[in-house]
Amino acid sequence: MSKVGTDLVKRGMAEMQKGGVIMDVVNAEQAKIAEAAGAVAVMALERVPSDIRKAGGVARMADPTIIEEVMKAVSIPVMAKCRIGHIVEARILEAMGVDYIDESEVLTPADDKFHVDKSKFTVPFVCGAKDLGEALRRIGEGASMIRTKGEPGTGNIIEAVTHQRMMQAQIRRVQGMSEDELYAEAKNMGAPLHLLKEVHDTGRLPVVNFAAGGVATPADAALMMELGSDGVFVGSGIFKSENPEKFARAIVQATTHYQDYELLAELSKNLGSAMEGIDIATLRAEERMATRGW
Amino acid sequence: MKIAVIAVQGAFREHIQALRQLGADAVEARRAGELENVDGVVIPGGESTAIGKLMREYDMIDPVRKMAADGKPIFGTCAGMIVLAKRIEGEETVHLGLMDVTVNRNSFGRQRESFEADLEIPALGEATFPAVFIRAPHIAAVGDEVEVLARYRDRIVAVRQGNLLATSFHPELTGDLRLHQYFLNLAKESVAN
């Protein structure tokens, strides 16, 4: 008897991605560059987040043709994004055989109250979070992997740092609580109690926890690893840089060797310009993607 | 007993925990220097293209080949099995190229087809082994010196060739330590010789 779509199978898939870099790509050519650089997966999109920002309007699931093109081009796993709460986009991606779905705030939410019930799917999901409560709500709905939200498409690491530090600090605080304090904490955080207890007992999230949203350089990737991330998503940072091959390779190596500072210096040399960045303070409230979802 | 777990990418933490539970001194290896003076090597699950590439770029291929030639045990799980294989179907790149097997990558399908199953592995005793297959490879063909340890629906999923051990599935994820013990026993024999 074999069983598909179990928690172990879905979470285990994310465990295999640890220490690796997942890169946003918009066509087969970029996917091949990512694979050759040592990416552990690619995220197939119609536009990278910085272009989604520029385009404005409603951002939706990518055209399946693009996703299929990427799936044919590479042997590494292919992820794709659905809108928050868009059950049918998620079902379409699952039917296409996508390896992981990102229910993502980078796209325009389809539902302002409910996220997808991810426990009903065979395919695993990754979701963004700004803090521990949000991460555990998503895991409660069946997410098998968490990433920081950061602020996508900005090339600015500050929000990803804030979110990862927040999660790590909250995990440490919960770990030090007495058991009877956890009931009130679950209410305050809006987190499922059984998951909060698991964090209390183990000192970590029950699933893999990546960094995302603003990684633009090898040093940014290494910083997120230093802060306790299990791996890194790079959205616009590769293919909006001056030299995608070099950036891709350097970010992969920086993620593996994140505490080897002499090597990081070498990897950071002569890369050309990183993607153009945005100061978060210049974004209007409605331009912030991290505040989408609950 | 000192075991290096290749830690360039993948589920190396789980292997280290399993080996430490069995009393071994397990260390992370990201560079060639970290492979010195160890009694065996584990190559974890992860993405074989990424692991192979990072092992090559950081000069870990030859030291691991040398250790294998010296009779030290090498254990690869899933991606690690692909890294160990002499032949990979449909690809020209081989990584360590040590084990006389042909592997077929992602042979069970994409992630939605990934599964758990209980396997019979006679070399480990009567109790079945909880195996989790994640975008798993299988072994399409083996050389004369390769012993098949387990099959799943007629596909070869665990093999041993002397001091080399490989599985399609992930013993590092399920808490059953018998395969890690089996590997450590190989390391003990190798040290004794």
Tab-separated table of C-alpha atoms in Angstrom:
chain	number	residue	atom	x	y	z
A	1	MET	CA	0.000	0.000	0.000
A	2	SER	CA	1.405	3.338	-0.959
A	3	LYS	CA	0.121	6.720	0.184
A	4	VAL	CA	0.459	9.966	-1.773
A	5	GLY	CA	0.038	13.540	-0.523
A	6	THR	CA	0.813	12.784	3.134
A	7	ASP	CA	2.317	15.468	5.386
A	8	LEU	CA	5.590	13.567	5.348
A	9	VAL	CA	5.707	13.485	1.551
A	10	LYS	CA	4.715	17.153	1.207
A	11	ARG	CA	6.937	18.507	3.966
A	12	GLY	CA	9.736	16.139	2.995
A	13	MET	CA	9.840	17.687	-0.467
A	14	ALA	CA	10.616	21.061	1.167
A	15	GLU	CA	13.241	19.423	3.395
A	16	MET	CA	15.080	18.413	0.200
A	17	GLN	CA	15.234	22.063	-0.877
A	18	LYS	CA	17.084	23.198	2.247
A	19	GLY	CA	20.290	25.132	1.834
A	20	GLY	CA	19.241	25.860	-1.722
A	21	VAL	CA	18.039	28.720	-3.881
A	22	ILE	CA	14.691	28.840	-5.692
A	23	MET	CA	14.664	31.272	-8.603
A	24	ASP	CA	11.842	33.094	-10.391
A	25	VAL	CA	11.878	32.517	-14.153
A	26	VAL	CA	9.567	33.585	-16.972
A	27	ASN	CA	10.640	31.251	-19.792
A	28	ALA	CA	12.606	28.099	-20.670
A	29	GLU	CA	15.841	29.967	-21.307
A	30	GLN	CA	15.870	31.528	-17.842
A	31	ALA	CA	14.906	28.193	-16.281
A	32	LYS	CA	17.950	26.562	-17.890
A	33	ILE	CA	20.218	29.327	-16.627
A	34	ALA	CA	18.820	28.806	-13.127
A	35	GLU	CA	19.285	25.027	-13.276
A	36	ALA	CA	22.830	25.337	-14.598
A	37	ALA	CA	23.695	27.735	-11.768
A	38	GLY	CA	22.600	25.140	-9.203
A	39	ALA	CA	19.076	26.317	-8.324
A	40	VAL	CA	17.117	23.636	-6.418
A	41	ALA	CA	13.827	24.675	-8.040
A	42	VAL	CA	12.371	27.378	-10.245
A	43	MET	CA	9.202	29.426	-9.852
A	44	ALA	CA	7.497	29.762	-13.235
A	45	LEU	CA	5.881	33.172	-13.672
A	46	GLU	CA	4.515	35.422	-16.369
A	47	ARG	CA	6.358	38.393	-14.855
A	48	VAL	CA	8.867	38.713	-12.015
A	49	PRO	CA	7.623	40.730	-9.013
A	50	SER	CA	9.347	43.998	-9.954
A	51	ASP	CA	7.550	43.909	-13.322
A	52	ILE	CA	4.273	43.018	-11.610
A	53	ARG	CA	4.781	46.138	-9.506
A	54	LYS	CA	5.414	48.279	-12.567
A	55	ALA	CA	2.503	46.835	-14.534
A	56	GLY	CA	-0.070	47.438	-11.766
A	57	GLY	CA	-3.637	46.208	-12.274
A	58	VAL	CA	-4.621	42.669	-11.289
A	59	ALA	CA	-1.857	40.048	-11.249
A	60	ARG	CA	-3.118	36.483	-11.784
A	61	MET	CA	-1.804	32.927	-12.162
A	62	ALA	CA	0.589	32.669	-15.122
A	63	ASP	CA	-0.523	31.389	-18.520
A	64	PRO	CA	-0.194	27.568	-18.308
A	65	THR	CA	1.797	27.636	-21.558
A	66	ILE	CA	4.663	29.382	-19.756
A	67	ILE	CA	4.534	26.936	-16.845
A	68	GLU	CA	4.536	23.948	-19.225
A	69	GLU	CA	7.442	25.416	-21.183
A	70	VAL	CA	9.452	25.675	-17.972
A	71	MET	CA	8.447	22.170	-16.828
A	72	LYS	CA	9.703	20.752	-20.123
A	73	ALA	CA	12.955	22.708	-20.005
A	74	VAL	CA	14.349	21.541	-16.646
A	75	SER	CA	14.594	18.414	-14.489
A	76	ILE	CA	14.522	20.281	-11.155
A	77	PRO	CA	11.153	20.921	-9.436
A	78	VAL	CA	8.903	23.628	-10.841
A	79	MET	CA	6.772	25.811	-8.595
A	80	ALA	CA	4.035	28.242	-9.642
A	81	LYS	CA	1.934	30.890	-7.921
A	82	CYS	CA	-1.801	31.102	-7.390
A	83	ARG	CA	-3.655	34.076	-5.914
A	84	ILE	CA	-4.429	33.993	-2.186
A	85	GLY	CA	-7.720	32.146	-1.761
A	86	HIS	CA	-8.019	31.158	-5.436
A	87	ILE	CA	-8.947	27.505	-5.029
A	88	VAL	CA	-9.391	26.939	-8.754
A	89	GLU	CA	-6.067	28.429	-9.838
A	90	ALA	CA	-4.510	26.075	-7.279
A	91	ARG	CA	-6.441	23.088	-8.678
A	92	ILE	CA	-5.357	23.984	-12.211
A	93	LEU	CA	-1.710	24.109	-11.156
A	94	GLU	CA	-2.072	20.782	-9.355
A	95	ALA	CA	-3.701	19.217	-12.433
A	96	MET	CA	-0.767	20.410	-14.547
A	97	GLY	CA	1.656	18.536	-12.298
A	98	VAL	CA	3.401	21.574	-10.817
A	99	ASP	CA	5.624	20.338	-7.947
A	100	TYR	CA	4.827	23.073	-5.419
A	101	ILE	CA	2.240	25.868	-5.317
A	102	ASP	CA	3.018	29.266	-3.842
A	103	GLU	CA	-0.211	30.840	-2.569
A	104	SER	CA	1.333	34.220	-2.991
A	105	GLU	CA	0.795	37.813	-1.984
A	106	VAL	CA	2.788	38.806	-5.081
A	107	LEU	CA	-0.403	38.185	-7.058
A	108	THR	CA	-3.586	40.166	-6.371
A	109	PRO	CA	-5.600	38.309	-3.703
A	110	ALA	CA	-8.798	36.590	-4.858
A	111	ASP	CA	-10.248	36.394	-1.350
A	112	ASP	CA	-9.747	38.924	1.443
A	113	LYS	CA	-10.946	36.564	4.212
A	114	PHE	CA	-9.952	32.996	3.448
A	115	HIS	CA	-6.823	31.318	2.212
A	116	VAL	CA	-6.972	28.046	0.267
A	117	ASP	CA	-7.571	24.925	2.406
A	118	LYS	CA	-4.264	23.414	1.426
A	119	SER	CA	-4.765	20.233	3.431
A	120	LYS	CA	-7.198	19.055	0.717
A	121	PHE	CA	-4.508	18.987	-1.983
A	122	THR	CA	-2.002	16.303	-2.975
A	123	VAL	CA	0.476	18.920	-4.160
A	124	PRO	CA	2.313	20.800	-1.390
A	125	PHE	CA	2.047	24.566	-0.800
A	126	VAL	CA	4.424	27.274	0.336
A	127	CYS	CA	3.001	30.459	1.886
A	128	GLY	CA	4.438	33.767	3.038
A	129	ALA	CA	4.423	34.971	6.641
A	130	LYS	CA	5.510	38.077	8.534
A	131	ASP	CA	5.471	36.510	11.992
A	132	LEU	CA	4.996	33.235	13.849
A	133	GLY	CA	1.223	33.541	14.175
A	134	GLU	CA	0.790	33.974	10.443
A	135	ALA	CA	3.186	31.092	9.718
A	136	LEU	CA	1.260	28.752	12.034
A	137	ARG	CA	-2.114	29.811	10.568
A	138	ARG	CA	-0.849	28.847	7.128
A	139	ILE	CA	0.585	25.552	8.415
A	140	GLY	CA	-2.759	24.913	10.115
A	141	GLU	CA	-4.421	25.263	6.691
A	142	GLY	CA	-1.960	22.718	5.293
A	143	ALA	CA	1.045	24.713	4.064
A	144	SER	CA	4.123	22.440	3.933
A	145	MET	CA	6.697	25.205	3.675
A	146	ILE	CA	6.890	28.798	4.922
A	147	ARG	CA	8.817	31.743	3.564
A	148	THR	CA	9.111	35.300	4.780
A	149	LYS	CA	6.971	37.720	2.822
A	150	GLY	CA	9.610	40.417	2.707
A	151	GLU	CA	8.620	43.055	0.178
A	152	PRO	CA	8.721	41.425	-3.249
A	153	GLY	CA	10.155	43.177	-6.277
A	154	THR	CA	11.951	45.870	-4.279
A	155	GLY	CA	15.483	44.448	-4.161
A	156	ASN	CA	15.398	45.704	-0.582
A	157	ILE	CA	16.138	43.141	2.113
A	158	ILE	CA	14.822	45.064	5.118
A	159	GLU	CA	11.340	43.535	5.226
A	160	ALA	CA	12.594	39.946	4.847
A	161	VAL	CA	15.051	40.611	7.684
A	162	THR	CA	12.282	42.068	9.835
A	163	HIS	CA	10.017	39.068	9.216
A	164	GLN	CA	12.692	36.435	9.801
A	165	ARG	CA	13.920	38.159	12.970
A	166	MET	CA	10.351	38.436	14.206
A	167	MET	CA	9.699	34.718	13.641
A	168	GLN	CA	12.950	33.634	15.258
A	169	ALA	CA	12.413	35.909	18.271
A	170	GLN	CA	8.854	34.659	18.738
A	171	ILE	CA	9.983	31.040	18.462
A	172	ARG	CA	12.558	31.637	21.217
A	173	ARG	CA	9.958	33.353	23.394
A	174	VAL	CA	7.395	30.555	22.924
A	175	GLN	CA	10.052	27.966	23.668
A	176	GLY	CA	10.683	29.587	27.035
A	177	MET	CA	7.017	29.766	28.041
A	178	SER	CA	5.428	27.497	30.592
A	179	GLU	CA	2.778	25.200	29.127
A	180	ASP	CA	-0.113	27.037	30.760
A	181	GLU	CA	0.967	30.284	29.088
A	182	LEU	CA	0.584	28.740	25.641
A	183	TYR	CA	-3.234	28.857	25.677
A	184	ALA	CA	-3.306	32.640	25.985
A	185	GLU	CA	-0.420	32.988	23.549
A	186	ALA	CA	-2.308	30.941	20.942
A	187	LYS	CA	-5.208	33.370	21.278
A	188	ASN	CA	-2.966	36.452	21.137
A	189	MET	CA	-1.095	35.172	18.103
A	190	GLY	CA	-4.107	33.731	16.353
A	191	ALA	CA	-2.194	30.480	15.999
A	192	PRO	CA	-3.555	26.907	16.299
A	193	LEU	CA	-2.723	25.679	19.811
A	194	HIS	CA	-1.383	22.270	18.786
A	195	LEU	CA	1.104	23.886	16.409
A	196	LEU	CA	2.182	26.410	19.024
A	197	LYS	CA	2.802	23.514	21.427
A	198	GLU	CA	4.923	21.846	18.767
A	199	VAL	CA	7.031	25.010	18.415
A	200	HIS	CA	7.326	25.153	22.212
A	201	ASP	CA	8.578	21.548	22.359
A	202	THR	CA	10.926	21.573	19.363
A	203	GLY	CA	12.107	25.193	19.175
A	204	ARG	CA	11.444	25.393	15.457
A	205	LEU	CA	8.643	25.626	12.922
A	206	PRO	CA	7.156	22.241	12.022
A	207	VAL	CA	8.049	22.918	8.364
A	208	VAL	CA	10.955	24.361	6.418
A	209	ASN	CA	11.283	28.152	6.633
A	210	PHE	CA	12.815	30.013	3.656
A	211	ALA	CA	13.593	33.680	3.084
A	212	ALA	CA	11.910	35.636	0.293
A	213	GLY	CA	11.056	39.145	-0.769
A	214	GLY	CA	13.983	41.477	-1.460
A	215	VAL	CA	17.071	39.263	-1.948
A	216	ALA	CA	19.272	41.005	-4.543
A	217	THR	CA	22.893	40.043	-3.823
A	218	PRO	CA	24.974	37.078	-2.583
A	219	ALA	CA	25.434	38.953	0.698
A	220	ASP	CA	21.651	39.330	1.069
A	221	ALA	CA	21.203	35.570	0.619
A	222	ALA	CA	23.953	34.839	3.161
A	223	LEU	CA	22.409	37.326	5.606
A	224	MET	CA	19.077	35.520	5.473
A	225	MET	CA	20.830	32.192	6.120
A	226	GLU	CA	22.709	33.782	9.022
A	227	LEU	CA	19.363	34.811	10.503
A	228	GLY	CA	18.153	31.215	10.519
A	229	SER	CA	16.470	30.758	7.125
A	230	ASP	CA	16.576	27.228	5.694
A	231	GLY	CA	17.087	28.496	2.132
A	232	VAL	CA	16.338	31.412	-0.156
A	233	PHE	CA	13.855	32.444	-2.848
A	234	VAL	CA	15.159	35.006	-5.319
A	235	GLY	CA	12.500	36.743	-7.366
A	236	SER	CA	13.579	39.684	-9.454
A	237	GLY	CA	17.130	39.620	-8.060
A	238	ILE	CA	18.591	37.316	-10.709
A	239	PHE	CA	16.992	38.198	-14.012
A	240	LYS	CA	16.721	41.936	-13.285
A	241	SER	CA	20.441	42.134	-12.523
A	242	GLU	CA	23.030	43.127	-15.102
A	243	ASN	CA	24.448	39.607	-15.358
A	244	PRO	CA	21.925	36.874	-14.463
A	245	GLU	CA	24.333	33.908	-14.911
A	246	LYS	CA	26.870	35.429	-12.542
A	247	PHE	CA	24.304	36.516	-9.983
A	248	ALA	CA	22.588	33.120	-10.056
A	249	ARG	CA	25.814	31.205	-9.527
A	250	ALA	CA	27.092	33.580	-6.834
A	251	ILE	CA	23.816	33.531	-4.881
A	252	VAL	CA	23.702	29.710	-4.930
A	253	GLN	CA	27.241	29.460	-3.590
A	254	ALA	CA	26.721	32.227	-1.033
A	255	THR	CA	23.703	30.350	0.336
A	256	THR	CA	25.728	27.150	0.846
A	257	HIS	CA	28.833	28.886	2.217
A	258	TYR	CA	27.052	31.663	4.088
A	259	GLN	CA	29.571	31.848	6.903
A	260	ASP	CA	32.683	31.775	4.723
A	261	TYR	CA	33.287	35.521	4.493
A	262	GLU	CA	36.431	35.418	2.383
A	263	LEU	CA	34.578	33.358	-0.173
A	264	LEU	CA	31.602	35.737	-0.001
A	265	ALA	CA	33.986	38.591	-0.833
A	266	GLU	CA	35.196	36.674	-3.907
A	267	LEU	CA	31.657	35.819	-4.945
A	268	SER	CA	30.639	39.469	-4.684
A	269	LYS	CA	33.363	40.735	-7.031
A	270	ASN	CA	32.662	42.022	-10.560
A	271	LEU	CA	29.058	40.966	-10.656
A	272	GLY	CA	27.881	44.157	-12.347
A	273	SER	CA	24.844	46.049	-11.087
A	274	ALA	CA	22.290	44.338	-8.923
A	275	MET	CA	18.641	44.917	-9.706
A	276	GLU	CA	17.424	48.436	-9.181
A	277	GLY	CA	16.060	48.814	-5.653
A	278	ILE	CA	13.165	50.633	-4.036
A	279	ASP	CA	13.194	52.326	-0.635
A	280	ILE	CA	10.255	50.796	1.241
A	281	ALA	CA	9.388	54.213	2.726
A	282	THR	CA	8.532	55.489	-0.766
A	283	LEU	CA	5.851	52.812	-1.283
A	284	ARG	CA	2.247	53.813	-0.660
A	285	ALA	CA	0.278	51.548	1.677
A	286	GLU	CA	-1.622	49.979	-1.242
A	287	GLU	CA	1.661	49.194	-2.983
A	288	ARG	CA	2.839	46.986	-0.132
A	289	MET	CA	2.413	43.296	-0.959
A	290	ALA	CA	3.383	41.964	2.479
A	291	THR	CA	0.141	43.215	4.016
A	292	ARG	CA	-1.970	41.014	1.724
A	293	GLY	CA	-3.466	37.955	3.455
A	294	TRP	CA	-3.930	37.661	7.242
B	1	MET	CA	33.555	6.700	14.234
B	2	LYS	CA	33.670	9.982	12.305
B	3	ILE	CA	31.270	10.400	9.396
B	4	ALA	CA	31.144	13.384	7.038
B	5	VAL	CA	27.734	14.349	5.673
B	6	ILE	CA	27.932	16.342	2.454
B	7	ALA	CA	26.267	19.609	3.497
B	8	VAL	CA	26.269	21.714	0.353
B	9	GLN	CA	22.482	21.405	0.035
B	10	GLY	CA	19.613	19.118	1.054
B	11	ALA	CA	18.554	17.125	4.112
B	12	PHE	CA	21.994	16.900	5.720
B	13	ARG	CA	20.765	17.929	9.179
B	14	GLU	CA	18.503	14.860	9.396
B	15	HIS	CA	21.355	12.496	8.483
B	16	ILE	CA	23.579	14.085	11.105
B	17	GLN	CA	20.883	13.651	13.752
B	18	ALA	CA	20.342	9.997	12.804
B	19	LEU	CA	24.066	9.228	12.900
B	20	ARG	CA	24.541	11.021	16.224
B	21	GLN	CA	21.654	9.086	17.756
B	22	LEU	CA	23.632	5.964	16.900
B	23	GLY	CA	26.721	7.321	18.640
B	24	ALA	CA	28.710	8.389	15.576
B	25	ASP	CA	30.610	11.662	15.355
B	26	ALA	CA	28.809	13.208	12.364
B	27	VAL	CA	30.147	16.428	10.835
B	28	GLU	CA	29.059	18.724	7.997
B	29	ALA	CA	31.284	18.866	4.922
B	30	ARG	CA	31.061	21.743	2.435
B	31	ARG	CA	34.660	21.718	1.221
B	32	ALA	CA	37.373	19.154	0.490
B	33	GLY	CA	39.242	19.958	3.738
B	34	GLU	CA	36.263	18.848	5.791
B	35	LEU	CA	36.548	15.340	4.333
B	36	GLU	CA	39.921	14.666	5.922
B	37	ASN	CA	40.252	11.934	8.549
B	38	VAL	CA	36.707	10.659	8.311
B	39	ASP	CA	35.652	6.996	8.265
B	40	GLY	CA	32.752	7.337	5.850
B	41	VAL	CA	30.611	9.749	3.845
B	42	VAL	CA	26.864	10.299	3.506
B	43	ILE	CA	25.375	12.124	0.533
B	44	PRO	CA	21.878	13.296	1.474
B	45	GLY	CA	18.662	13.838	-0.409
B	46	GLY	CA	18.307	17.177	-2.130
B	47	GLU	CA	18.639	18.201	-5.757
B	48	SER	CA	21.262	16.075	-7.455
B	49	THR	CA	22.133	18.758	-10.018
B	50	ALA	CA	22.834	21.295	-7.252
B	51	ILE	CA	24.701	18.832	-4.995
B	52	GLY	CA	26.801	17.476	-7.880
B	53	LYS	CA	27.670	20.952	-9.088
B	54	LEU	CA	28.662	22.252	-5.648
B	55	MET	CA	30.722	19.129	-4.927
B	56	ARG	CA	32.592	19.664	-8.191
B	57	GLU	CA	33.149	23.371	-7.672
B	58	TYR	CA	34.499	22.844	-4.175
B	59	ASP	CA	36.781	19.934	-5.143
B	60	MET	CA	34.977	17.227	-3.214
B	61	ILE	CA	34.672	14.695	-6.040
B	62	ASP	CA	38.211	13.289	-5.992
B	63	PRO	CA	38.525	13.021	-2.199
B	64	VAL	CA	35.277	11.014	-2.003
B	65	ARG	CA	36.430	8.776	-4.881
B	66	LYS	CA	39.703	8.209	-3.053
B	67	MET	CA	37.884	7.257	0.140
B	68	ALA	CA	35.692	4.819	-1.767
B	69	ALA	CA	38.809	3.272	-3.326
B	70	ASP	CA	40.293	2.934	0.172
B	71	GLY	CA	37.285	0.865	1.181
B	72	LYS	CA	35.535	3.500	3.274
B	73	PRO	CA	31.742	3.308	3.082
B	74	ILE	CA	29.748	5.868	1.093
B	75	PHE	CA	25.964	6.103	1.521
B	76	GLY	CA	23.729	8.051	-0.883
B	77	THR	CA	20.004	8.642	-0.440
B	78	CYS	CA	17.792	9.753	-3.355
B	79	ALA	CA	19.829	12.621	-4.870
B	80	GLY	CA	22.834	11.024	-3.165
B	81	MET	CA	22.165	7.826	-5.098
B	82	ILE	CA	22.167	9.786	-8.362
B	83	VAL	CA	25.440	11.447	-7.364
B	84	LEU	CA	26.953	7.983	-6.717
B	85	ALA	CA	25.813	6.369	-9.974
B	86	LYS	CA	28.038	5.582	-12.950
B	87	ARG	CA	25.190	6.117	-15.404
B	88	ILE	CA	22.214	8.501	-15.373
B	89	GLU	CA	19.561	7.829	-18.017
B	90	GLY	CA	19.190	10.648	-20.520
B	91	GLU	CA	22.139	12.633	-19.166
B	92	GLU	CA	25.793	12.845	-19.981
B	93	THR	CA	26.924	14.380	-16.708
B	94	VAL	CA	27.794	11.903	-13.996
B	95	HIS	CA	28.956	13.110	-10.616
B	96	LEU	CA	30.971	10.655	-8.494
B	97	GLY	CA	30.422	7.833	-10.987
B	98	LEU	CA	31.300	5.175	-8.397
B	99	MET	CA	28.474	2.706	-8.304
B	100	ASP	CA	27.890	0.294	-11.174
B	101	VAL	CA	24.219	1.185	-11.635
B	102	THR	CA	22.060	3.091	-14.107
B	103	VAL	CA	19.622	5.449	-12.427
B	104	ASN	CA	16.450	6.869	-13.843
B	105	ARG	CA	15.745	10.285	-12.276
B	106	ASN	CA	12.235	11.241	-11.111
B	107	SER	CA	11.098	7.860	-12.356
B	108	PHE	CA	8.010	7.693	-10.172
B	109	GLY	CA	6.706	11.006	-11.546
B	110	ARG	CA	6.434	14.541	-10.267
B	111	GLN	CA	5.808	15.670	-6.690
B	112	ARG	CA	2.072	14.807	-6.683
B	113	GLU	CA	3.080	11.173	-7.340
B	114	SER	CA	5.545	11.121	-4.428
B	115	PHE	CA	4.524	8.538	-1.830
B	116	GLU	CA	5.131	6.566	1.340
B	117	ALA	CA	5.287	2.772	1.381
B	118	ASP	CA	6.499	-0.020	3.653
B	119	LEU	CA	9.359	-1.951	2.098
B	120	GLU	CA	10.737	-5.388	2.696
B	121	ILE	CA	14.493	-5.195	3.124
B	122	PRO	CA	15.624	-8.719	4.110
B	123	ALA	CA	19.146	-7.513	4.988
B	124	LEU	CA	17.631	-5.439	7.813
B	125	GLY	CA	15.461	-8.169	9.285
B	126	GLU	CA	11.805	-9.109	9.048
B	127	ALA	CA	10.114	-5.855	10.018
B	128	THR	CA	9.239	-3.682	7.017
B	129	PHE	CA	11.005	-0.362	6.529
B	130	PRO	CA	8.990	2.883	6.318
B	131	ALA	CA	10.146	4.475	3.085
B	132	VAL	CA	9.302	7.911	1.717
B	133	PHE	CA	9.875	8.471	-1.992
B	134	ILE	CA	10.061	12.133	-3.069
B	135	ARG	CA	10.398	12.725	-6.817
B	136	ALA	CA	12.473	9.619	-6.416
B	137	PRO	CA	14.840	7.920	-8.842
B	138	HIS	CA	14.983	4.165	-9.274
B	139	ILE	CA	17.729	1.889	-10.500
B	140	ALA	CA	17.095	0.679	-14.027
B	141	ALA	CA	20.101	-1.641	-14.320
B	142	VAL	CA	22.862	-2.995	-12.087
B	143	GLY	CA	26.313	-4.446	-12.706
B	144	ASP	CA	27.362	-7.946	-11.582
B	145	GLU	CA	28.867	-6.793	-8.301
B	146	VAL	CA	25.788	-4.945	-7.138
B	147	GLU	CA	23.546	-6.592	-4.563
B	148	VAL	CA	19.874	-5.594	-4.705
B	149	LEU	CA	18.606	-4.897	-1.162
B	150	ALA	CA	15.045	-3.864	-1.950
B	151	ARG	CA	12.536	-3.485	-4.734
B	152	TYR	CA	9.267	-1.629	-4.899
B	153	ARG	CA	6.789	-2.874	-7.533
B	154	ASP	CA	9.612	-4.516	-9.504
B	155	ARG	CA	11.795	-1.420	-9.439
B	156	ILE	CA	15.142	-1.575	-7.663
B	157	VAL	CA	15.182	1.008	-4.863
B	158	ALA	CA	18.050	-0.045	-2.556
B	159	VAL	CA	21.464	-1.466	-3.479
B	160	ARG	CA	24.856	-2.268	-2.085
B	161	GLN	CA	28.123	-2.709	-3.910
B	162	GLY	CA	30.793	-3.600	-1.374
B	163	ASN	CA	31.348	-0.418	0.626
B	164	LEU	CA	28.825	1.610	-1.386
B	165	LEU	CA	25.191	1.855	-0.274
B	166	ALA	CA	22.322	3.673	-1.992
B	167	THR	CA	18.561	4.084	-1.641
B	168	SER	CA	15.893	5.786	-3.774
B	169	PHE	CA	14.045	6.784	-0.629
B	170	HIS	CA	14.840	8.865	2.468
B	171	PRO	CA	15.700	6.889	5.620
B	172	GLU	CA	16.740	10.263	7.123
B	173	LEU	CA	13.093	11.375	7.270
B	174	THR	CA	11.314	8.470	8.906
B	175	GLY	CA	13.141	7.840	12.184
B	176	ASP	CA	13.917	4.154	11.474
B	177	LEU	CA	17.666	4.019	12.027
B	178	ARG	CA	18.373	0.520	10.720
B	179	LEU	CA	19.889	1.656	7.419
B	180	HIS	CA	22.124	4.158	9.189
B	181	GLN	CA	23.199	1.365	11.557
B	182	TYR	CA	23.856	-0.891	8.560
B	183	PHE	CA	26.054	1.855	7.094
B	184	LEU	CA	27.911	2.377	10.374
B	185	ASN	CA	28.559	-1.365	10.536
B	186	LEU	CA	30.239	-1.085	7.130
B	187	ALA	CA	32.338	1.766	8.510
B	188	LYS	CA	33.336	-0.354	11.520
B	189	GLU	CA	34.398	-3.226	9.252
B	190	SER	CA	36.382	-0.810	7.113
B	191	VAL	CA	38.189	0.644	10.147
B	192	ALA	CA	38.928	-2.877	11.448
B	193	ASN	CA	40.558	-3.744	8.127
